Amino acid sequence: MTLVRNLLIATYAESAAGILYSLSITWLVYLITHSPWALGLSLGVYLVPKTFGAMVVGHVMDNKFRRVYIMGTNIVRALVALVIPIAWVFSIRTFWLILLVTFFEAILGSYIHLAYQVMAKHGVISRDLLRFNALIASGTGIVEVVILIAMSLFLLGQPSNRLLLIVSTLICISAIAVGLIPAESYPQVAVNPESISWRNFRKALDFIKSDSRVTVILISGFGINLALAPILSQLPVLVRMHFHAQSSFYSMLLACMSLGVVVVSLVMAYARVTIRRPKVALNLVLTVELVFAGIIAAAGDVRSRFIELVLFALLGAAQSTINTFEISLLQMIIPHRLVARVLSVIVTVSGTGAVIGLALAAWGMNIVGLVWTFLLFALFALIAVAMSFFWLFQLRRNEEVKLGED
């Protein structure tokens, strides 16, 4: 199927561009500033526009979804990624330039990331959504592992800003892949477009409140992002403080995390795992989230490089399981007419968790130190699990809603 094949290619290229961009920017920021605050700010500048811009993006997509918009957005993103390499040539190497580029990349990326999920909702039949999302996760994980190991072996010092030239190329490949999808395969938009107003956003919120399964996923996503985003933002500090290592070990930690994603996702994809009972799937997600919290708590106090690498592999496996099941459930449950708006609310709430976590991480690193900061965010994840189990209990008391019902 053309849509599925090209969407896989586009997502893989997007993932490769994302990991190269993130790794390069994060390490460049740390080398320029040597500041946990700057690391948190750089990730916050990326997350804030991506998080809150998603609300408007979701409404626009439910009413106007066009191939030319996706291609155009990707091409502009590719050009923005070239700003830093060009600036470096002219010896313009400032933290504020990196923030500016990151801000625009986030705004443009908020459209693309949501667009690919909406296309999957419309182009993949419900029983194959979990397998499709597992293939997405495993493929992107393989791409990330290859890139990160290559960087560990061949770029033992500072990741070159020239990697952003590759980022730009990969984004263009993603644009071409979605551009080759036949126009008739794109989601149908509303005949009478709705205006962007609070009343129309309320339709998405009302649907979320009416379906406890979506509420569980909303709370779970908030907790995962609240715990994970700040931990990853402070990873260079962990590498330097506990292991006295350079970017090679930083890359290896991320590679092990991606390897965990690959293993779990391949098992789900090729064992043809399906979601037959949403409540059972949600129980699995929350159980894995408990493991996820325990891994974060342990990762902040480990001094063995081998054990730390194993923990990050397990962290990737847990994150992949949670994300794949949650995305698949959302795509199955949400009606076609609301899919982009509801997904945008989920993205906004989850991203808000990450933004709050980043602010708390900067405070925690300066006041209570690295170990207690990791323990604090593990506790936040546990609280989110407890709240999710409460809503799941509420779901058991109600009659189950048929999957895909509009």
Coordinates of C-alpha atoms in Angstrom, one line a residue, residues 21-207:
Y21 CA 19.4 17.4 15.6
S22 CA 18.7 16.6 19.3
L23 CA 22.2 15.1 19.9
S24 CA 24.1 17.8 18.1
I25 CA 22.1 20.7 19.6
T26 CA 22.1 19.3 23.2
W27 CA 25.9 18.7 23.2
L28 CA 26.7 22.0 21.5
V29 CA 24.6 23.9 24.2
Y30 CA 26.4 22.0 27.0
L31 CA 29.8 22.7 25.5
I32 CA 29.0 26.4 25.0
T33 CA 27.4 27.0 28.4
H34 CA 28.3 24.1 30.8
S35 CA 24.9 24.9 32.4
P36 CA 22.1 22.6 33.5
W37 CA 19.8 25.7 33.2
A38 CA 20.8 26.2 29.6
L39 CA 20.1 22.6 28.8
G40 CA 16.7 22.9 30.3
L41 CA 16.0 26.2 28.5
S42 CA 17.0 24.8 25.1
L43 CA 14.6 21.8 25.5
G44 CA 11.9 24.1 26.8
V45 CA 12.2 26.4 23.8
Y46 CA 11.6 23.4 21.7
L47 CA 8.7 22.0 23.7
V48 CA 6.7 25.1 24.5
P49 CA 5.8 26.1 20.9
K50 CA 5.4 22.5 19.9
T51 CA 3.1 21.8 22.8
F52 CA 0.8 24.8 22.6
G53 CA 0.9 25.2 18.9
A54 CA -0.5 21.7 18.6
M55 CA -4.0 22.9 19.6
V56 CA -4.3 25.2 16.6
V57 CA -2.6 22.7 14.3
G58 CA -5.1 20.0 15.3
H59 CA -8.1 22.2 14.5
V60 CA -6.6 23.2 11.1
M61 CA -5.9 19.6 10.2
D62 CA -9.5 18.5 10.9
N63 CA -10.7 21.1 8.4
K64 CA -7.9 21.5 5.9
F65 CA -5.4 18.7 5.2
R66 CA -3.3 19.1 2.0
R67 CA -0.2 17.4 0.7
V68 CA 1.3 20.7 -0.4
Y69 CA 1.2 22.0 3.3
I70 CA 3.2 19.0 4.5
M71 CA 5.8 19.2 1.8
G72 CA 6.2 23.0 2.2
T73 CA 6.5 22.8 5.9
N74 CA 9.3 20.2 5.6
I75 CA 11.2 22.2 3.0
V76 CA 11.1 25.3 5.3
R77 CA 12.3 23.1 8.2
A78 CA 15.2 21.9 6.1
L79 CA 16.3 25.5 5.4
V80 CA 16.0 26.5 9.0
A81 CA 18.3 23.6 10.0
L82 CA 21.0 25.0 7.7
V83 CA 21.2 28.3 9.7
I84 CA 23.6 27.0 12.4
P85 CA 26.2 25.4 10.0
I86 CA 26.2 28.6 8.0
A87 CA 26.6 30.7 11.2
W88 CA 29.5 28.6 12.3
V89 CA 31.3 29.3 9.1
F90 CA 31.2 33.0 10.0
S91 CA 32.2 32.2 13.6
I92 CA 28.7 33.1 15.0
R93 CA 28.5 30.6 17.8
T94 CA 26.0 31.8 20.4
F95 CA 23.6 30.0 22.6
W96 CA 20.8 32.5 21.6
L97 CA 21.1 31.6 17.9
I98 CA 20.7 27.9 18.8
L99 CA 17.5 28.8 20.8
L100 CA 16.1 30.8 17.9
V101 CA 16.6 28.0 15.4
T102 CA 15.2 25.5 17.9
F103 CA 12.1 27.6 18.3
F104 CA 11.3 27.7 14.6
E105 CA 12.1 24.0 14.2
A106 CA 9.5 23.3 17.0
I107 CA 6.8 25.4 15.4
L108 CA 7.2 23.7 12.0
G109 CA 7.7 20.2 13.5
S110 CA 4.4 20.4 15.5
Y111 CA 2.5 20.3 12.2
I112 CA 4.5 17.4 10.7
H113 CA 4.4 15.1 13.8
L114 CA 0.7 15.4 14.1
A115 CA 0.1 15.0 10.4
Y116 CA 1.8 11.6 10.2
Q117 CA -0.4 10.3 13.0
V118 CA -3.6 11.6 11.4
M119 CA -2.6 10.0 8.1
A120 CA -2.1 6.6 9.9
K121 CA -5.6 6.9 11.5
H122 CA -7.2 7.3 8.0
G123 CA -4.9 5.0 6.0
V124 CA -4.4 1.9 8.3
I125 CA -7.3 -0.4 9.3
S126 CA -7.9 -0.6 13.0
R127 CA -6.7 -4.2 13.6
D128 CA -3.4 -3.4 12.1
L129 CA -2.7 -0.1 13.9
L130 CA -0.7 -1.6 16.7
R131 CA 1.5 -3.6 14.3
F132 CA 1.9 -0.5 12.1
N133 CA 3.0 1.7 15.1
A134 CA 5.3 -1.1 16.2
L135 CA 7.0 -1.1 12.8
I136 CA 7.3 2.7 13.1
A137 CA 8.9 2.4 16.5
S138 CA 11.2 -0.5 15.5
G139 CA 12.3 1.1 12.3
T140 CA 13.0 4.5 13.9
G141 CA 14.8 2.7 16.7
I142 CA 17.1 0.9 14.3
V143 CA 17.9 4.2 12.6
E144 CA 18.7 5.8 15.9
V145 CA 20.9 2.9 17.1
V146 CA 22.9 3.0 13.9
I147 CA 23.4 6.8 14.0
L148 CA 24.2 6.9 17.7
I149 CA 26.7 4.0 17.6
A150 CA 28.4 5.6 14.5
M151 CA 28.7 8.9 16.4
S152 CA 30.2 7.1 19.4
L153 CA 32.8 5.3 17.3
F154 CA 33.7 8.1 14.9
L155 CA 32.9 11.3 16.7
L156 CA 34.6 10.9 20.1
G157 CA 34.7 14.7 20.7
Q158 CA 32.2 17.4 20.0
P159 CA 29.4 16.4 17.6
S160 CA 30.0 18.4 14.5
N161 CA 27.5 21.1 13.6
R162 CA 27.9 19.8 10.1
L163 CA 25.6 17.0 11.1
L164 CA 22.8 19.6 10.6
L165 CA 23.5 19.4 6.9
I166 CA 22.5 15.7 7.1
V167 CA 19.4 16.7 9.1
S168 CA 18.4 19.1 6.4
T169 CA 18.8 16.3 3.7
L170 CA 16.7 13.8 5.8
I171 CA 13.9 16.3 6.2
C172 CA 13.8 16.8 2.4
I173 CA 13.6 13.0 2.0
S174 CA 10.6 12.9 4.4
A175 CA 8.9 15.7 2.3
I176 CA 9.4 13.8 -0.9
A177 CA 8.1 10.5 0.6
V178 CA 4.8 12.1 1.7
G179 CA 4.6 14.1 -1.5
L180 CA 4.6 10.8 -3.5
I181 CA 1.5 9.6 -1.7
P182 CA -1.5 9.8 -4.0
A183 CA -3.8 12.7 -3.3
E184 CA -6.8 10.4 -2.9
S185 CA -5.1 8.7 0.0
Y186 CA -5.0 11.8 2.1
P187 CA -7.6 12.3 4.8
Q188 CA -10.9 13.8 3.8
V189 CA -11.6 17.2 5.4
A190 CA -14.8 18.8 6.5
V191 CA -17.2 20.0 3.8
N192 CA -18.0 23.0 5.9
P193 CA -14.9 24.0 7.8
E194 CA -15.3 25.1 11.4
S195 CA -13.8 28.3 12.7
I196 CA -11.0 28.2 15.2
S197 CA -13.0 28.9 18.4
W198 CA -13.1 27.7 22.0
R199 CA -16.5 26.1 21.3
N200 CA -15.1 23.9 18.6
F201 CA -12.1 23.0 20.8
R202 CA -14.6 22.0 23.4
K203 CA -15.8 19.2 21.2
A204 CA -12.4 17.5 21.6
L205 CA -12.4 18.1 25.4
D206 CA -15.9 16.7 25.7
F207 CA -15.0 13.6 23.9

